[in-house]
PDB file of C-alpha atoms in Angstrom:
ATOM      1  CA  UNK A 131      -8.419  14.332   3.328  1.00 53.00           C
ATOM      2  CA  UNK A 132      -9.143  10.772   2.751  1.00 63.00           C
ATOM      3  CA  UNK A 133     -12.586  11.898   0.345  1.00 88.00           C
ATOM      4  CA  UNK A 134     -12.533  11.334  -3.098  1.00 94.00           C
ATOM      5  CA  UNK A 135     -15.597  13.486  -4.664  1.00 95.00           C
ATOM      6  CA  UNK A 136     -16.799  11.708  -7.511  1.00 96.00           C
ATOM      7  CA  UNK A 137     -18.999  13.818 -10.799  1.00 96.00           C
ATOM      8  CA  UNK A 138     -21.857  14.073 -11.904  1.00 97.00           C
ATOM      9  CA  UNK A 139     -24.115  12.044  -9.244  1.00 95.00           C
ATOM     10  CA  UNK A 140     -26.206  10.515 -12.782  1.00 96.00           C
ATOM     11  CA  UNK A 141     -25.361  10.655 -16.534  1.00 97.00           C
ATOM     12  CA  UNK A 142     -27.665  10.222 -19.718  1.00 98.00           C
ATOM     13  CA  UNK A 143     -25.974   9.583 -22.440  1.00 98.00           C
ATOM     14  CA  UNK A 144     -27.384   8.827 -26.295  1.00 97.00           C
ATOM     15  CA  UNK A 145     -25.959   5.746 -27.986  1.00 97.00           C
ATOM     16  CA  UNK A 146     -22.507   6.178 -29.415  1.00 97.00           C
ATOM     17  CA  UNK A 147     -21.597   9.123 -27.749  1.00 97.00           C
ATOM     18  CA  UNK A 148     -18.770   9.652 -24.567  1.00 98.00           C
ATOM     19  CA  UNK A 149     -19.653   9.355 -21.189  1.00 98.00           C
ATOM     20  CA  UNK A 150     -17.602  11.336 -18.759  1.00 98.00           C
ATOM     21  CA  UNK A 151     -17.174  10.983 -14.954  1.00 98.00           C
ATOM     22  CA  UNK A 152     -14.906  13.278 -13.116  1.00 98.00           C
ATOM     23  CA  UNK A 153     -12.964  12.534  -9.786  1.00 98.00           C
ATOM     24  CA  UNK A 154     -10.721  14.692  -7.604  1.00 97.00           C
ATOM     25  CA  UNK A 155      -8.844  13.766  -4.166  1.00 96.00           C
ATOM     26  CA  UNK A 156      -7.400  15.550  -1.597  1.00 93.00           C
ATOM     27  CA  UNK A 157      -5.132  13.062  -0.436  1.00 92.00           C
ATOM     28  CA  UNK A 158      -1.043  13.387  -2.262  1.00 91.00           C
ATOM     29  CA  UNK A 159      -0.222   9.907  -0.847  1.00 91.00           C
ATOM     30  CA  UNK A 160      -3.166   8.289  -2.833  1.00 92.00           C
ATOM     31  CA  UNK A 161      -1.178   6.617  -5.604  1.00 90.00           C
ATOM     32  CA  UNK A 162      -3.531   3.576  -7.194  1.00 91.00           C
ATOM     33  CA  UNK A 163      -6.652   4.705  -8.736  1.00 93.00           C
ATOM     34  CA  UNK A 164      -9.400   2.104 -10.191  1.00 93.00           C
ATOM     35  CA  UNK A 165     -12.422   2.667 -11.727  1.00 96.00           C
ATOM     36  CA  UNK A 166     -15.644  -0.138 -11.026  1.00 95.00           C
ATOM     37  CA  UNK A 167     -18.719  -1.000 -12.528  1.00 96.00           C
ATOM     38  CA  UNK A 168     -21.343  -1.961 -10.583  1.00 94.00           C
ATOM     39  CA  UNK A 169     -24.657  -3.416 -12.178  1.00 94.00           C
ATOM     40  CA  UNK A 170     -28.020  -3.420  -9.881  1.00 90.00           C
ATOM     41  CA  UNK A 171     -27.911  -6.359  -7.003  1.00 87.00           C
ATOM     42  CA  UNK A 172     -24.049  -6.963  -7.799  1.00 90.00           C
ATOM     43  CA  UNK A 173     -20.511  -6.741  -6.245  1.00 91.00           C
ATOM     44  CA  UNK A 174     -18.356  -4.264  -8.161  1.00 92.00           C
ATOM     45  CA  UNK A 175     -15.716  -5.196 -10.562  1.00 92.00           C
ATOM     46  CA  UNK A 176     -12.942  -3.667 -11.600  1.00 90.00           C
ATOM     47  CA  UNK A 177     -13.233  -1.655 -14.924  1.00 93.00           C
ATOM     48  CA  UNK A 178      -9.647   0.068 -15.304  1.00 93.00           C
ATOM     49  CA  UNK A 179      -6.715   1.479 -13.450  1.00 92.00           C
ATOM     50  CA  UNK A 180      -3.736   3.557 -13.443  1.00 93.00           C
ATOM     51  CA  UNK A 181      -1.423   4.708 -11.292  1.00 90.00           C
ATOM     52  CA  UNK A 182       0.238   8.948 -10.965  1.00 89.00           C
ATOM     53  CA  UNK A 183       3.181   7.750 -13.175  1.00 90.00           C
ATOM     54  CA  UNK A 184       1.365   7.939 -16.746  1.00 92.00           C
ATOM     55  CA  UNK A 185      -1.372  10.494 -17.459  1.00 94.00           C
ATOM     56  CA  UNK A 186      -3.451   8.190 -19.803  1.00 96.00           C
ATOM     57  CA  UNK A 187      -4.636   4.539 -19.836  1.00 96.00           C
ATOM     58  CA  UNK A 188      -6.867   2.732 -22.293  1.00 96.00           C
ATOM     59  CA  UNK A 189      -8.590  -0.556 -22.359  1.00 95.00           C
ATOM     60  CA  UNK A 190     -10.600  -0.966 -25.161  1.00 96.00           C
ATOM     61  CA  UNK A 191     -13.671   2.002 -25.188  1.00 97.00           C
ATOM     62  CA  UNK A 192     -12.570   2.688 -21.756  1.00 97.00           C
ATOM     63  CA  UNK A 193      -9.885   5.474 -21.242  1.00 97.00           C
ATOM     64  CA  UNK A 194      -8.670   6.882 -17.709  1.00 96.00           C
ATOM     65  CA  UNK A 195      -7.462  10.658 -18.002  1.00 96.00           C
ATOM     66  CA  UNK A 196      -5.192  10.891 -15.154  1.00 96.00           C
ATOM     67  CA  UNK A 197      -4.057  15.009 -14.260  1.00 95.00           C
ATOM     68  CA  UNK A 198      -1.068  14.898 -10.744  1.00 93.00           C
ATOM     69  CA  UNK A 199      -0.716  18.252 -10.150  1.00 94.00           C
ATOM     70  CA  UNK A 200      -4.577  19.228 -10.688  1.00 95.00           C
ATOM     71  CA  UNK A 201      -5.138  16.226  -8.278  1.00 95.00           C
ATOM     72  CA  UNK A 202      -7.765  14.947 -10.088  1.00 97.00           C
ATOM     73  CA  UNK A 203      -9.241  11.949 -12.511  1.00 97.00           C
ATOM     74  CA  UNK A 204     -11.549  10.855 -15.168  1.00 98.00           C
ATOM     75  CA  UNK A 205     -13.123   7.816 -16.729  1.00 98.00           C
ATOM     76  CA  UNK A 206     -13.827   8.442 -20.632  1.00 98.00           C
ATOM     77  CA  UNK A 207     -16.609   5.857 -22.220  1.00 98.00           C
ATOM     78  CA  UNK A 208     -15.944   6.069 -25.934  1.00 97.00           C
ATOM     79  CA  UNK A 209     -18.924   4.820 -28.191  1.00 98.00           C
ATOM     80  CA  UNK A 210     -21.423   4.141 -25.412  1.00 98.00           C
ATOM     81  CA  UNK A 211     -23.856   1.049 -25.258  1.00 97.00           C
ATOM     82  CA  UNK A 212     -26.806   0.586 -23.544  1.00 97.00           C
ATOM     83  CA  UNK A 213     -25.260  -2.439 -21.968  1.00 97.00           C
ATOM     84  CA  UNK A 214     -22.579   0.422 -20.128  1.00 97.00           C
ATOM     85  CA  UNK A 215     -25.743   1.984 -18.485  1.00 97.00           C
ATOM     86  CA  UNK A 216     -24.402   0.938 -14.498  1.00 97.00           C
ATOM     87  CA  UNK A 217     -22.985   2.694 -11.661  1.00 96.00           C
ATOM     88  CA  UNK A 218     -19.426   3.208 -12.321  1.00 97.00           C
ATOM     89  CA  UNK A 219     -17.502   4.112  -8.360  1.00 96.00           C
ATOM     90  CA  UNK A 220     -13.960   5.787  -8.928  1.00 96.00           C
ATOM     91  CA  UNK A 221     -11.303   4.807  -5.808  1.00 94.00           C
ATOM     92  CA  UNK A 222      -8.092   5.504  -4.564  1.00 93.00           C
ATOM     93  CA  UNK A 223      -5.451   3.503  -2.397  1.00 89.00           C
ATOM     94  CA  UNK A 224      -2.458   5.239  -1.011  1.00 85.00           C
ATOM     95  CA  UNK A 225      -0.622   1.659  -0.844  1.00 78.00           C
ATOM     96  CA  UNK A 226      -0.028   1.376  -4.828  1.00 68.00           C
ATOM     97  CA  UNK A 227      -2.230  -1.592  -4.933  1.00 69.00           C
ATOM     98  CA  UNK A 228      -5.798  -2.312  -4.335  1.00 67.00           C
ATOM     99  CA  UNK A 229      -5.202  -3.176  -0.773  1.00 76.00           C
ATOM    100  CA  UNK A 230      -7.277  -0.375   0.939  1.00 80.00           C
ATOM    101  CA  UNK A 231      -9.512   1.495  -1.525  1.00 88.00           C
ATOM    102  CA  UNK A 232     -11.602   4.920  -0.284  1.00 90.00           C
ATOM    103  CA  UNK A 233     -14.556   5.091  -2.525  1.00 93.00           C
ATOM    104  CA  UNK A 234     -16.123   7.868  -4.901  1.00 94.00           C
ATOM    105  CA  UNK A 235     -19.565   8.852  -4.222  1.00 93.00           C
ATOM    106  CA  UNK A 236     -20.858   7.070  -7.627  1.00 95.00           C
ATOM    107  CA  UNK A 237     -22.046   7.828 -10.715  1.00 97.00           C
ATOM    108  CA  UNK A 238     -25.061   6.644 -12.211  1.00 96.00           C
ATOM    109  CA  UNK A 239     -25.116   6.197 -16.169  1.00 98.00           C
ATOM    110  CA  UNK A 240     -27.991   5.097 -18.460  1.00 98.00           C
ATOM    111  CA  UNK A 241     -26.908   5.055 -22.178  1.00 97.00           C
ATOM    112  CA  UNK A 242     -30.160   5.413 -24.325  1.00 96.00           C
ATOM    113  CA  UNK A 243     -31.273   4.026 -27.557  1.00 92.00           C
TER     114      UNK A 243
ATOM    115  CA  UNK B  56     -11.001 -14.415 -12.951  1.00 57.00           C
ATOM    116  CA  UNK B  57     -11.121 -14.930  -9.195  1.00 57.00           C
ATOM    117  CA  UNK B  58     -14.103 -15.426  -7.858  1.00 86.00           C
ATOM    118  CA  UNK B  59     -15.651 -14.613  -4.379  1.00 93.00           C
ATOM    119  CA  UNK B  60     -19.406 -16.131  -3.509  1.00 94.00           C
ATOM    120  CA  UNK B  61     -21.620 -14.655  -0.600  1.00 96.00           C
ATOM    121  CA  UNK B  62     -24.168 -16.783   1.492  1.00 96.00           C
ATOM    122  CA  UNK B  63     -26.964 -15.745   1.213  1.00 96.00           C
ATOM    123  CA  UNK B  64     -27.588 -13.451  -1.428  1.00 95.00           C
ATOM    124  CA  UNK B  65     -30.565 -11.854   0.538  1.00 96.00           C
ATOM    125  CA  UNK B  66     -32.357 -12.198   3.703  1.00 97.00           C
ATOM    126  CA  UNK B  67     -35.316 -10.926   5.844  1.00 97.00           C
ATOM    127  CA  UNK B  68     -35.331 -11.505   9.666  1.00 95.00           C
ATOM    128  CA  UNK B  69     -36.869  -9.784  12.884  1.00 96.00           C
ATOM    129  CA  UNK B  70     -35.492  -7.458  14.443  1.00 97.00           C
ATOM    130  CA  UNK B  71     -33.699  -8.721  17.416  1.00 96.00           C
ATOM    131  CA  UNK B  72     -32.429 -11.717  15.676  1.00 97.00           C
ATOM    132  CA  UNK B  73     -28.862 -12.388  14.678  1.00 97.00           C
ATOM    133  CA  UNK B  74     -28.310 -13.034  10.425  1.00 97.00           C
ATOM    134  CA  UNK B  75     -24.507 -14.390   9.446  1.00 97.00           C
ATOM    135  CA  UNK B  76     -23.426 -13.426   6.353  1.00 97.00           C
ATOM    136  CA  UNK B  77     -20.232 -15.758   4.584  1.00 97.00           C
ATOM    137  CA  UNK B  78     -17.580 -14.566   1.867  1.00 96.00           C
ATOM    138  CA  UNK B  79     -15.921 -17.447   0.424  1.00 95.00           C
ATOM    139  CA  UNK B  80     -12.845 -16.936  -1.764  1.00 93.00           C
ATOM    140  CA  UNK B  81     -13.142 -19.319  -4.581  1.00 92.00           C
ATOM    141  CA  UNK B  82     -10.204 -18.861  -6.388  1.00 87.00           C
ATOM    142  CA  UNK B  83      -6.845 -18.615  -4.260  1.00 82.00           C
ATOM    143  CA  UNK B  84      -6.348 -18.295  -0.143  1.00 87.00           C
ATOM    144  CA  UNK B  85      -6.734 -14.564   1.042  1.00 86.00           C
ATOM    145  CA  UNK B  86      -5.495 -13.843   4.009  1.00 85.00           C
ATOM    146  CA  UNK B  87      -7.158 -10.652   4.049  1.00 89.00           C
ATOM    147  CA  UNK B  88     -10.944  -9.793   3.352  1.00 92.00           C
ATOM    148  CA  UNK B  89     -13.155  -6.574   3.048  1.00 93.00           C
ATOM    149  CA  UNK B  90     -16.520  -5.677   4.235  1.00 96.00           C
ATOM    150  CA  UNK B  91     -18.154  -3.060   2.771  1.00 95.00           C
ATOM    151  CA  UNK B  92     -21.832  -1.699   3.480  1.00 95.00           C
ATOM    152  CA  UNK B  93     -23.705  -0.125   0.693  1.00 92.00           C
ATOM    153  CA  UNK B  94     -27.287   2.002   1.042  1.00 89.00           C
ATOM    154  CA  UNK B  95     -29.381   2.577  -2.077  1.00 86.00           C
ATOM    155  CA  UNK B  96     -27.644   4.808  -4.558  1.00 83.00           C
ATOM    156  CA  UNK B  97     -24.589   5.303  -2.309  1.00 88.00           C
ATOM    157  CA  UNK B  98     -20.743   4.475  -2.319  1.00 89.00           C
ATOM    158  CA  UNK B  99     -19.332   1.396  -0.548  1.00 91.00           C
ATOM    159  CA  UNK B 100     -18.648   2.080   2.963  1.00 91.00           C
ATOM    160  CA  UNK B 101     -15.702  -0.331   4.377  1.00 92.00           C
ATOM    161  CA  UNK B 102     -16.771  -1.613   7.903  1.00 94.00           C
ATOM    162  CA  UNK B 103     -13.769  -3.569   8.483  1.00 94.00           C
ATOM    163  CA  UNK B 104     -10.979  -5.393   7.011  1.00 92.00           C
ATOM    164  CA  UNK B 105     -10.774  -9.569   7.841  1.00 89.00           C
ATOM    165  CA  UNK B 106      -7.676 -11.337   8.651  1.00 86.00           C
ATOM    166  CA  UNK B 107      -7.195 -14.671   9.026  1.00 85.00           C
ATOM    167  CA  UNK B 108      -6.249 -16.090  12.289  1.00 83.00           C
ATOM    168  CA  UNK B 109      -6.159 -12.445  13.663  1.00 85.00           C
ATOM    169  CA  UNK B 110      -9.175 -10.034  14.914  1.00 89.00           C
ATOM    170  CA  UNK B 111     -10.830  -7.977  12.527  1.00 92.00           C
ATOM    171  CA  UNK B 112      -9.508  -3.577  12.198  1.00 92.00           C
ATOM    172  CA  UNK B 113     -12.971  -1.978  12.233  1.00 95.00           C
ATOM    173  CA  UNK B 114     -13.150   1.530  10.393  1.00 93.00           C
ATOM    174  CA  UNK B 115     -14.194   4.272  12.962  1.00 92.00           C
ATOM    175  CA  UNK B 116     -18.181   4.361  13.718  1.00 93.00           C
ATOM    176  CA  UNK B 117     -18.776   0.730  13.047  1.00 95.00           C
ATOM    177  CA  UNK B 118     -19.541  -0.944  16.201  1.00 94.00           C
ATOM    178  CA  UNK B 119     -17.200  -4.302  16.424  1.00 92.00           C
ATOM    179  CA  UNK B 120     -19.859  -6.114  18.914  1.00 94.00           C
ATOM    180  CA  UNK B 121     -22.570  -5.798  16.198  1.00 96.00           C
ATOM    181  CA  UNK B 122     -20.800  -6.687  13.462  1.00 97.00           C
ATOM    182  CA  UNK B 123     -18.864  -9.478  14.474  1.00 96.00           C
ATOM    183  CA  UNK B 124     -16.151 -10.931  11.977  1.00 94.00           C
ATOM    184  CA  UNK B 125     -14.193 -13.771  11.749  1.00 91.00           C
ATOM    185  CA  UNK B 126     -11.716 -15.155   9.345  1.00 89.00           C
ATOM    186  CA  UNK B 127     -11.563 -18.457  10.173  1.00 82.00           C
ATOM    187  CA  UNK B 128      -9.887 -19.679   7.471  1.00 89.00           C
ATOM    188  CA  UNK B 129      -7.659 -18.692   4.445  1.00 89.00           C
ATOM    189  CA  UNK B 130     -11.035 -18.893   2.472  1.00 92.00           C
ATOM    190  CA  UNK B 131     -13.775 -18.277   4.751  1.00 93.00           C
ATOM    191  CA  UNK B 132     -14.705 -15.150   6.118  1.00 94.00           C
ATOM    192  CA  UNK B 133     -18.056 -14.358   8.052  1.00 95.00           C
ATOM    193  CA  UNK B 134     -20.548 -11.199   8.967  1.00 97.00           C
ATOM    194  CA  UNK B 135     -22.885 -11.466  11.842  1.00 97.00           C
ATOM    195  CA  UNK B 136     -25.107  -8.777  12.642  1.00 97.00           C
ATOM    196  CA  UNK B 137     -26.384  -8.958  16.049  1.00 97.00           C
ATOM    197  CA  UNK B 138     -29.673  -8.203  17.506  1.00 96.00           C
ATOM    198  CA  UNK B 139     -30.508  -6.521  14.185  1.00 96.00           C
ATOM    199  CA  UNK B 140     -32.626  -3.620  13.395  1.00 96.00           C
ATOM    200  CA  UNK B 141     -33.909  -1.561  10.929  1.00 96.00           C
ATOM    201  CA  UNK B 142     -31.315   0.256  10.430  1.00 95.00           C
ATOM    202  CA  UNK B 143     -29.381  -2.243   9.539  1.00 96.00           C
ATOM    203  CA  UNK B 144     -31.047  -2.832   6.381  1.00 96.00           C
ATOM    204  CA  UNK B 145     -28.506  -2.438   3.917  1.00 95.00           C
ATOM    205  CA  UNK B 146     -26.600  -4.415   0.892  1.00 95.00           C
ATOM    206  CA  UNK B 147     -23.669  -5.768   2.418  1.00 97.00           C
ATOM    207  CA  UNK B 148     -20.264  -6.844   0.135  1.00 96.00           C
ATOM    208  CA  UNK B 149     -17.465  -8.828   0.993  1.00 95.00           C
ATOM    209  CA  UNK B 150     -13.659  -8.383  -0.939  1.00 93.00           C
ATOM    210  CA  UNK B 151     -11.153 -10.534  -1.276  1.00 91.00           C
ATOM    211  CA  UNK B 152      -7.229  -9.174  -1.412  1.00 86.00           C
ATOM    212  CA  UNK B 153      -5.443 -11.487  -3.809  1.00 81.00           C
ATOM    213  CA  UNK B 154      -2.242 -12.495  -3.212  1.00 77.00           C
ATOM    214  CA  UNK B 155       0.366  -9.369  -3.534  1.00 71.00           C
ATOM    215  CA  UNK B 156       1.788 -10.071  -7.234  1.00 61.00           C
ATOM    216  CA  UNK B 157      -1.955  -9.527  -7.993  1.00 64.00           C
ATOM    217  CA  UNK B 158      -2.982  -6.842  -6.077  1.00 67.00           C
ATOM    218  CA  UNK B 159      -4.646  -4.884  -8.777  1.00 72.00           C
ATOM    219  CA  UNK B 160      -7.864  -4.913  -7.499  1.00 78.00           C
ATOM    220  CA  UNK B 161      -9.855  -6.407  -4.568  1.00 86.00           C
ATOM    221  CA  UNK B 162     -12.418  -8.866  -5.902  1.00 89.00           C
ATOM    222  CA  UNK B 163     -15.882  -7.872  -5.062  1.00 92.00           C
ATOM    223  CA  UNK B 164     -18.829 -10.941  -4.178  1.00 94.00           C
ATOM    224  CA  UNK B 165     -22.141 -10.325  -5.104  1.00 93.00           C
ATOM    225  CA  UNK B 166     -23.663  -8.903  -2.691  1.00 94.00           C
ATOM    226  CA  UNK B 167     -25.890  -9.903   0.168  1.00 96.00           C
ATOM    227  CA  UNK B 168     -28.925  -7.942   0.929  1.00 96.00           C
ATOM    228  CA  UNK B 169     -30.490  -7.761   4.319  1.00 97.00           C
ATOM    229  CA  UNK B 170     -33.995  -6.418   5.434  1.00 97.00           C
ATOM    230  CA  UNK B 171     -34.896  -6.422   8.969  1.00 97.00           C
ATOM    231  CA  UNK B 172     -38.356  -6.044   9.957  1.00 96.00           C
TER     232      UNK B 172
END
């Protein structure tokens, strides 16, 4: 109950276009859910979050698609750049804040020329 | 931003030996720290969460006399793998819990990797 199953394991996407990564929990307590980019030999850091009490959230090209009652959530790259290609590592904390985070399995994207 | 620093940011050893591993929050006291374990092209794993002044909670499967933790102060926070193996070869990342008002995300250090002969 505490998974959160993270999709597609790897992404190509061309320059320009959306990158999609789907998540989906189990867990009705989790209630805080970031998104992180991690880039090869680095820490994560944290992208974008939202929490179950608006459905969308936007920061920039970034855009978090947030659905309650389907229990699950995405992370929408609008007008990908080769400097997005990472491994982006959805989570979810049932405390509201980022205070105990269970991890998504990861999704590895590479934005080509 | 706040920043967290690891110490080293890699290291090879013999198996047997012991390899400490620090987290240092640059950027404001936390009085509670993360380690996470990471294999190649996997998720973060948390091993424990750090406390200062207090022992460490240890998730279930991670061995607490191997991977001894202490949080010795409200910026320090250190990993020691003992009698290391193999196995143990892995990335290993430290967190930092800001205060509560800024709870928004736990801030990641860079990463220490470890190779054990």
């Amino acid at each position: 109950q505490q998974q959160v199953k993270q999709s597609p394991q790897s992404l190509i996407v061309q320059k320009g276009g959306i990158s999609i990564i789907n998540c989906a929990y189990e867990n009705t307590a989790f209630d805080y859910f970031p998104w992180y980019q991690q880039f090869p030999g680095k820490g994560p850091a944290l992208l974008i979050a939202i929490r179950p009490d608006v459905s969308e959230k936007k920061e920039g090209r970034f855009t978090i698609s947030f659905n309650k009652s389907a229990k699950q959530f995405s992370l929408h790259i609008m007008d990908s750049q080769p400097g997005d290609s990472a491994t982006y590592f959805c989570a979810a904390s049932s405390t509201g804040t980022a205070s105990k985070l269970t991890f998504g399995t990861g999704t590895r994207l590479q934005v080509t020329l | 931003g706040a920043v967290v620093s690891q110490h080293p940011s890699w290291v090879i050893c013999k198996s047997g030996t012991s390899v400490k591993i620090e987290c240092r929050s640059l950027d404001f006291q936390a009085t509670t720290m993360f380690w996470y374990r990471q294999f190649p092209k996997q998720s973060l794993m948390l091993m424990a969460t750090s406390n200062e002044g207090s022992k460490a909670t240890y998730e279930q499967g991670v061995e607490k006399d191997k991977f001894l933790i202490n949080h010795a102060s409200l910026t320090l926070s250190t990993l020691t793998v003992t009698s290391a193996h193999p196995e143990d070869s892995s990335f290993y990342i430290c967190s930092v819990l800001p205060p509560l008002a800024l709870q928004e995300t736990q801030y990641f250090g860079p990463g220490t990797r470890l190779l054990v002969l």
